[in-house]
Coordinates of C-alpha atoms in Angstrom, one line a residue:
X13 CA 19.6 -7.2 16.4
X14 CA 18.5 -4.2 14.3
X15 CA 14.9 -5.0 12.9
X16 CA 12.7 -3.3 9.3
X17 CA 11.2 -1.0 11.3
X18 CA 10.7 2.5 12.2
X19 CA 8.7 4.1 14.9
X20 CA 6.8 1.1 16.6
X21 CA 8.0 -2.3 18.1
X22 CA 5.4 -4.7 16.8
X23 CA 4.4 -7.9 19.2
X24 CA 6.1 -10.6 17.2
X25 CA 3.6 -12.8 14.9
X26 CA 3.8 -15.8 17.3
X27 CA 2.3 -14.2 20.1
X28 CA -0.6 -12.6 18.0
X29 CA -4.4 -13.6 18.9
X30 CA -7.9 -13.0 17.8
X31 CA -8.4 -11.4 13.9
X32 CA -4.4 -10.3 13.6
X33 CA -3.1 -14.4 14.0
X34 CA -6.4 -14.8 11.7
X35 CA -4.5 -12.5 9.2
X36 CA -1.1 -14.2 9.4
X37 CA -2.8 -17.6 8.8
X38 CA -4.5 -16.5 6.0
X39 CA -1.2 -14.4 4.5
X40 CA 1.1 -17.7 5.0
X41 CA -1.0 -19.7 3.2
X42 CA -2.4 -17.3 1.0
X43 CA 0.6 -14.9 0.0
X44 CA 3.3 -17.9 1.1
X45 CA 5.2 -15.3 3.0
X46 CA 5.1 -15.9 7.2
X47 CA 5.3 -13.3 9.0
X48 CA 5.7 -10.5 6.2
X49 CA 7.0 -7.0 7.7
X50 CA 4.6 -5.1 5.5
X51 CA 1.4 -6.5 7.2
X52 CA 3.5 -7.6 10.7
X53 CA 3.9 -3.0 11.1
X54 CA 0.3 -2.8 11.2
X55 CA -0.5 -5.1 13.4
X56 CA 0.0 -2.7 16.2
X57 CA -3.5 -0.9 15.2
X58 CA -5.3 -4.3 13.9
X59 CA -8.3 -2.2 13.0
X60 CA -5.9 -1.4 9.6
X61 CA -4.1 -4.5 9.1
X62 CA -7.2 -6.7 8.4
X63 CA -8.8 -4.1 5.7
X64 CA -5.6 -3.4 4.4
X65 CA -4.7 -7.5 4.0
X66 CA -8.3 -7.8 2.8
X67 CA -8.0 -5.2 0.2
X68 CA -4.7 -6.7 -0.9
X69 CA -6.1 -10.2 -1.1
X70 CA -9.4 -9.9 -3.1
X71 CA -7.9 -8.0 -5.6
X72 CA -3.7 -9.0 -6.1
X73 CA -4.3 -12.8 -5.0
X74 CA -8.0 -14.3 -5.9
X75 CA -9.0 -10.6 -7.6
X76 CA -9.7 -12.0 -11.8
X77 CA -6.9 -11.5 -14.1
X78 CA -3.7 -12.6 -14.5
X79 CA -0.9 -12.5 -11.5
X80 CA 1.9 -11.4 -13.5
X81 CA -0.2 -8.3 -15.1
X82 CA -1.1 -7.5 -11.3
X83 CA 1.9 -7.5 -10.2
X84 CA 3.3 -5.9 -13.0
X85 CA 0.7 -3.0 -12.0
X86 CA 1.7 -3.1 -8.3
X87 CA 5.2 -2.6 -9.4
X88 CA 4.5 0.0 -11.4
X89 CA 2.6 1.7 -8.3
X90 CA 5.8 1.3 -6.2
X91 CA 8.3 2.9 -8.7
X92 CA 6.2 5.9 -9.2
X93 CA 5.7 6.2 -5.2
X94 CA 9.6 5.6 -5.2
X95 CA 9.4 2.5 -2.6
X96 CA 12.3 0.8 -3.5
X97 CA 11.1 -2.1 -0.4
X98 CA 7.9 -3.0 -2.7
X99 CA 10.0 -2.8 -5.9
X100 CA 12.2 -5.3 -4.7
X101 CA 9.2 -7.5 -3.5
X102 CA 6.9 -7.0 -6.6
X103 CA 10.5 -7.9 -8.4
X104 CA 10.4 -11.5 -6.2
X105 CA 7.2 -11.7 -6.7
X106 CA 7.4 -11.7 -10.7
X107 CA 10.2 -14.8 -10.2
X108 CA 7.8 -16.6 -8.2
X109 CA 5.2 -16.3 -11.1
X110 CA 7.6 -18.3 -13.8
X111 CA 8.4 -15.1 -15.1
X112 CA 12.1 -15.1 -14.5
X113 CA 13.3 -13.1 -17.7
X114 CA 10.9 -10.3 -17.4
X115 CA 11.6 -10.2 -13.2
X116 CA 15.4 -9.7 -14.3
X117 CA 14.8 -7.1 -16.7
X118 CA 13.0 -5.4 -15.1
X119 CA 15.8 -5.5 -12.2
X120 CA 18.0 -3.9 -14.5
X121 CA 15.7 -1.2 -14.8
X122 CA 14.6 -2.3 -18.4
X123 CA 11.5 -2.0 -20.0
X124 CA 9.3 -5.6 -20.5
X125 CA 10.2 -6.6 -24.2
X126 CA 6.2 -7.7 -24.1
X127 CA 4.1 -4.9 -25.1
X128 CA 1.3 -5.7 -23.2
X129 CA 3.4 -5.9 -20.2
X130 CA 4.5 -2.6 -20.5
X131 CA 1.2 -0.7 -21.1
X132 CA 0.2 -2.3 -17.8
X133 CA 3.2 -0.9 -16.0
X134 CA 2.9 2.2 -17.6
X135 CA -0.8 2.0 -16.3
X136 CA 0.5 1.4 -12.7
X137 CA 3.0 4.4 -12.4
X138 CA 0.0 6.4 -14.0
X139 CA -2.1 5.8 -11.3
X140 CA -0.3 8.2 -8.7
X141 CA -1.6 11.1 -11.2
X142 CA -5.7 12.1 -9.8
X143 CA -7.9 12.3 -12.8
X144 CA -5.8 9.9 -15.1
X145 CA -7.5 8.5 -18.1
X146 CA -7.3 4.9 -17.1
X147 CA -9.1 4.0 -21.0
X148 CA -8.6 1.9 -22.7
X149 CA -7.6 -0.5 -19.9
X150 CA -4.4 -2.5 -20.5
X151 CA -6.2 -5.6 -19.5
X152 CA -9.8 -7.1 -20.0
X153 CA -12.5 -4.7 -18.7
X154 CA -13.9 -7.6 -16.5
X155 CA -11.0 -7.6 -14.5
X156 CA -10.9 -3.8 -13.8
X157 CA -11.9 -4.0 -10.2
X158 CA -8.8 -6.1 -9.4
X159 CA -6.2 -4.5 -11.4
X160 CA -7.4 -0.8 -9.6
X161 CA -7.9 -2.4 -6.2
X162 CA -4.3 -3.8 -6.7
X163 CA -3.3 -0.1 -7.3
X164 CA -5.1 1.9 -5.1
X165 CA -3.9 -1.1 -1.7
X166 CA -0.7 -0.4 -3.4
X167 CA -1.1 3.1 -3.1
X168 CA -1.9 2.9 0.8
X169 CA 0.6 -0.1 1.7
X170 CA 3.7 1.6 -0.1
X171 CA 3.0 4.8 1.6
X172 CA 3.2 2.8 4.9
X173 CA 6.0 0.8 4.1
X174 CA 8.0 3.8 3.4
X175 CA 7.3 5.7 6.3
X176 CA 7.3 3.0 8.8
X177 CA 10.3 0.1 7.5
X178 CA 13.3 0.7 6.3
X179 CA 14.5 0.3 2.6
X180 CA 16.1 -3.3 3.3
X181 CA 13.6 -6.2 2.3
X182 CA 15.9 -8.8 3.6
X183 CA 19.2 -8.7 5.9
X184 CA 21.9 -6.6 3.9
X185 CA 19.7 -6.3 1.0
X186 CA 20.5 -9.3 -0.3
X187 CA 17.8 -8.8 -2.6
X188 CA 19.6 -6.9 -4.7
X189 CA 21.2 -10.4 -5.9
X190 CA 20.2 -12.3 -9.2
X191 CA 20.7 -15.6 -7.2
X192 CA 18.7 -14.3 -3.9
X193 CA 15.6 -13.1 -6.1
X194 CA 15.6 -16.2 -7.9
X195 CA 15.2 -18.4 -5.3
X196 CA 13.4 -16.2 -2.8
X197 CA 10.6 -16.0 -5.3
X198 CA 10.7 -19.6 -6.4
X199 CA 10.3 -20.8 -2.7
X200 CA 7.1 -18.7 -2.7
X201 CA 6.3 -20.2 -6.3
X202 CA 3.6 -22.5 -5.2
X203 CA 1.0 -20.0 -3.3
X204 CA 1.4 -17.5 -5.9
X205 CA 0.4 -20.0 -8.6
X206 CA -2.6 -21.5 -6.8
X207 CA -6.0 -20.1 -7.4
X208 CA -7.3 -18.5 -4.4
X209 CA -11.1 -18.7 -3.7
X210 CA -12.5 -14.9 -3.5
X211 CA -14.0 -14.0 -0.5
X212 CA -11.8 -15.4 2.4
X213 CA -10.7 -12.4 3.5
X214 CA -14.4 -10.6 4.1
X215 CA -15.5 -12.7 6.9
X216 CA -12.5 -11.4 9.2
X217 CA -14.4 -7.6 8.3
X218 CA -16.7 -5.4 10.4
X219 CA -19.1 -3.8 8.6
X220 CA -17.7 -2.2 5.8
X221 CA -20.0 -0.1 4.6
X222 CA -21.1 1.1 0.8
X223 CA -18.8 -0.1 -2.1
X224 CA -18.1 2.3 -5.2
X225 CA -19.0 1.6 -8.3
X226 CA -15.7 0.7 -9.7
X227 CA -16.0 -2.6 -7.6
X228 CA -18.6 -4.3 -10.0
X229 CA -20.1 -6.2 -7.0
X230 CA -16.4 -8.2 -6.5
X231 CA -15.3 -9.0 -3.3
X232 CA -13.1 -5.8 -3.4
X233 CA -15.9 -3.7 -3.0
X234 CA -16.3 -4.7 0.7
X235 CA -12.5 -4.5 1.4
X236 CA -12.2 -1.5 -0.1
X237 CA -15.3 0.4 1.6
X238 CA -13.7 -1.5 4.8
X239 CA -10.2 0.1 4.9
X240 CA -11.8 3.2 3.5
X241 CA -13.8 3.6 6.8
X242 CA -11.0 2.4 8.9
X243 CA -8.7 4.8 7.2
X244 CA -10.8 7.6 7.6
X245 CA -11.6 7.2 11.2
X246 CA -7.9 6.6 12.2
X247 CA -7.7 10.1 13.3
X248 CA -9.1 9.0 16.5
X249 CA -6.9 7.9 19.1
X250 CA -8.0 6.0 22.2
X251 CA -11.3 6.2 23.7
X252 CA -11.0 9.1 26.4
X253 CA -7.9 10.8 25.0
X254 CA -7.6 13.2 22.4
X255 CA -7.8 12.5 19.1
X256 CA -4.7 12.1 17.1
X257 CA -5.2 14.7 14.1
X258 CA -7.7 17.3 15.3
X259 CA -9.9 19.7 13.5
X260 CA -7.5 22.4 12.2
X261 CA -4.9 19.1 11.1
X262 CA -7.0 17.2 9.5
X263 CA -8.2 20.8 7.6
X264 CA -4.8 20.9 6.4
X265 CA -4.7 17.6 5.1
X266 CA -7.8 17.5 2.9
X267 CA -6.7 21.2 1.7
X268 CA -3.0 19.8 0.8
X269 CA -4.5 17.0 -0.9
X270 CA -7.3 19.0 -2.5
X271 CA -4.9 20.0 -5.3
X272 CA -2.5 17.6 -5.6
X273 CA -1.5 16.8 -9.1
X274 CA 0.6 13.5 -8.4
X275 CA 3.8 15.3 -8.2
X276 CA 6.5 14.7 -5.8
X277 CA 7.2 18.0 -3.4
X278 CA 10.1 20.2 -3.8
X279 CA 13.1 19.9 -1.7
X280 CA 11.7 22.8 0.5
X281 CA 8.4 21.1 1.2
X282 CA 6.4 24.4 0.1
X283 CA 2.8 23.8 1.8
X284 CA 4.0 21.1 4.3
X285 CA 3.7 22.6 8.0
X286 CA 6.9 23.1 10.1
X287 CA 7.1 20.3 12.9
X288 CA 7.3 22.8 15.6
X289 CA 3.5 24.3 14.9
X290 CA 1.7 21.3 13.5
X291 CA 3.6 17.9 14.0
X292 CA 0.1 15.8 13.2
X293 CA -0.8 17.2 10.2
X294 CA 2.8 17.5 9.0
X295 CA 3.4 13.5 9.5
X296 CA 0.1 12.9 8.0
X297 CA 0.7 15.2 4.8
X298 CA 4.1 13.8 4.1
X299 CA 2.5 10.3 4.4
X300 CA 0.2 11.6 2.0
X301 CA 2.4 12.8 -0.5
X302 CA 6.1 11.4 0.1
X303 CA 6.4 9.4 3.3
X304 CA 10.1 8.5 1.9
X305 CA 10.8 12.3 3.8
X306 CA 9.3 11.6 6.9
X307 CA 12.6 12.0 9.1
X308 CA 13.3 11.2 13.3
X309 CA 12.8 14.9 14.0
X310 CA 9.2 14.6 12.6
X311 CA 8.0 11.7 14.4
X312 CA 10.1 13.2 18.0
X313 CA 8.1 16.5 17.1
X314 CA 4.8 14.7 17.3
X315 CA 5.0 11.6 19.8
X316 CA 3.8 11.7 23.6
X317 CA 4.7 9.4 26.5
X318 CA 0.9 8.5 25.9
X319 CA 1.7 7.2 22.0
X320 CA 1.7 3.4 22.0
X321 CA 2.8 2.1 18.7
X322 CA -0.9 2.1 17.5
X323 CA -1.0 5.7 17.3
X324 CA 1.9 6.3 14.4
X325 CA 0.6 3.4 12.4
X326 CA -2.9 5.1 12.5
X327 CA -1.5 8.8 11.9
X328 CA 0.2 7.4 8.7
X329 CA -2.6 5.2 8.0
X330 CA -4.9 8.7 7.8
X331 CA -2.4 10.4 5.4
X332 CA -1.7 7.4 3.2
X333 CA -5.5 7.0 2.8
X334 CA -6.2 10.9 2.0
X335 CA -3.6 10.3 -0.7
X336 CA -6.1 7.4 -2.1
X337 CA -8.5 8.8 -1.5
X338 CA -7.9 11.7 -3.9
X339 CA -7.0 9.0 -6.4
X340 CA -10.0 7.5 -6.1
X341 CA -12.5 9.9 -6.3
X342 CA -10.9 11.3 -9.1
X343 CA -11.3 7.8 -11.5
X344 CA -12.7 9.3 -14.8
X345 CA -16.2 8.7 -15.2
X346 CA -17.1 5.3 -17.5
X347 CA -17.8 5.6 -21.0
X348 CA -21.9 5.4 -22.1
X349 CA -23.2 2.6 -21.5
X350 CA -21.0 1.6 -18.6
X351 CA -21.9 1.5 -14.9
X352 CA -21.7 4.6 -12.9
X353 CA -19.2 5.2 -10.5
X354 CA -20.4 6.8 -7.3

């Protein structure tokens, strides 16, 4: 039976212990989705599935501000990445809301007929640009840490959705059907309407470290700094062996991302290493900056008989996170009178 994903063999949800049958506790009753292949292809390196469910939760689920907004802005996210898998979610998502008409247009590839939805899903495909005015906010400023937490998780779950599953959300992309979307979302109607408490997620996290600014004390900042320092560390394969990305690839990562203007790369992948000299940092940038062209030959190039399936989900992880991290830290400063971002 052929399965979502690419590269890695995940232990199947029912046999999960410790913090990763934590996680799928909290994501059936939290997101209403068992067993999800988004969170299910981390699970192989559990040290990026809880940040990265964290992150999602205190900011998408029990983050302030309206569901349908956020998930207009995760949508958003995905179309500019060009994940059609989280489109079609974000898509079910939007039905299980109540917001049926606007899920269907936006199906069609039609624009919300509310203008306030629109400027918020204009916001989210903005995102992917470094150094994009985010002002004035398409939202209340209060709920600024949840609508950008929703982005930048978004940023990092689409890139490893697209490197790591296929495109096919459910069996023959059924999906792509009115009637399927309709009811898929409606069956998930309930947890999506249902105030979450903030917070649940953060007692599953090590120490996560500082919080920027942006996070206004929410409980995003600690899932944030948390998959921040997971992500940044993922470089490091077992203890004893070497590390996955050394010195020189991880060089060439931050200098790709460096300059990175948001753009897409060329068909010839100008700048991208050839698989024969530097597989690592070739996977790594192309998770980084379109994971969508991540291809067999790539992943054969770079894989060892030593590689369990922890060690692509934390190669990607690396890349997809440089490609945050470069949104991130270039968030325009906050107007006078504002807190500081660090």
């Amino acid at each position: 039976m052929s399965t979502p994903f690419r590269y890695t063999e995940p232990t199947p949800p029912r046999s999960a212990t410790g913090r990763v049958a934590d996680v799928y506790e909290q994501i059936s009753r939290d997101f209403g989705i068992e067993r999800p292949p988004t969170f299910v292809v981390l699970s192989s390196a559990p040290e990026i599935l809880v940040p990265a469910w964290a992150l999602l939760r205190e900011s998408l689920i029990a983050g302030a501000g309206d569901r349908t907004g956020k998930e207009l802005a995760a949508l958003g996210v995905s179309l500019t990445n060009k994940c059609p898998f989280c489109v079609d979610a974000h898509t079910m998502l939007l039905h299980a809301t109540g917001d049926h008409a606007l899920a269907e247009r936006l199906a069609r590839g039609e624009r919300p007929k509310d203008e306030e939805h629109a400027r918020v899903l204009d916001w989210g495909r903005a995102t992917r640009v470094p150094g994009t005015d985010p002002m004035p906010y398409p939202f209340p400023r209060e709920h600024a840490p949840a609508y950008l937490g929703t982005a930048l998780v978004f940023h990092f779950i689409n890139r490893v959705v697209s490197a790591l599953l296929t495109e096919q959300l459910l069996p023959w992309n059924a999906q792509r059907l009115r009637a399927v979307r309709s009811v898929a979302g409606r069956a998930v109607g309930r947890s999506v309407r249902r105030r979450a408490v903030p917070g649940a997620a953060l007692s599953l996290l090590d120490d996560p470290g500082p919080a920027p600014a942006w996070t206004a004390g929410t409980c995003v900042g600690p899932a944030y700094a948390a998959l921040r320092s997971a992500a940044r560390g993922s470089h490091r394969a077992a203890s004893g062996d070497a590390d996955l990305l050394d010195a020189e690839d991880r060089g060439l990562v931050r200098e790709a991302l460096r300059s990175w203007d948001g753009s897409h790369p060329p068909l010839a992948l100008d700048g991208v290493p050839d698989r024969r000299e530097r597989p690592a940092a070739r996977l790594a940038i192309l998770a980084a900056l379109a994971p969508y062209r991540i291809t067999d030959e790539d992943v054969a190039a770079w894989r060892r008989p030593e590689h369990t399936d922890r060690c692509p989900v934390r190669v990607v992880a690396y890349g997809a996170f440089a490609a945050v991290d470069r949104i991130e830290s270039a968030l325009p400063l906050p107007a006078t009178g504002e807190t500081a971002r660090t």
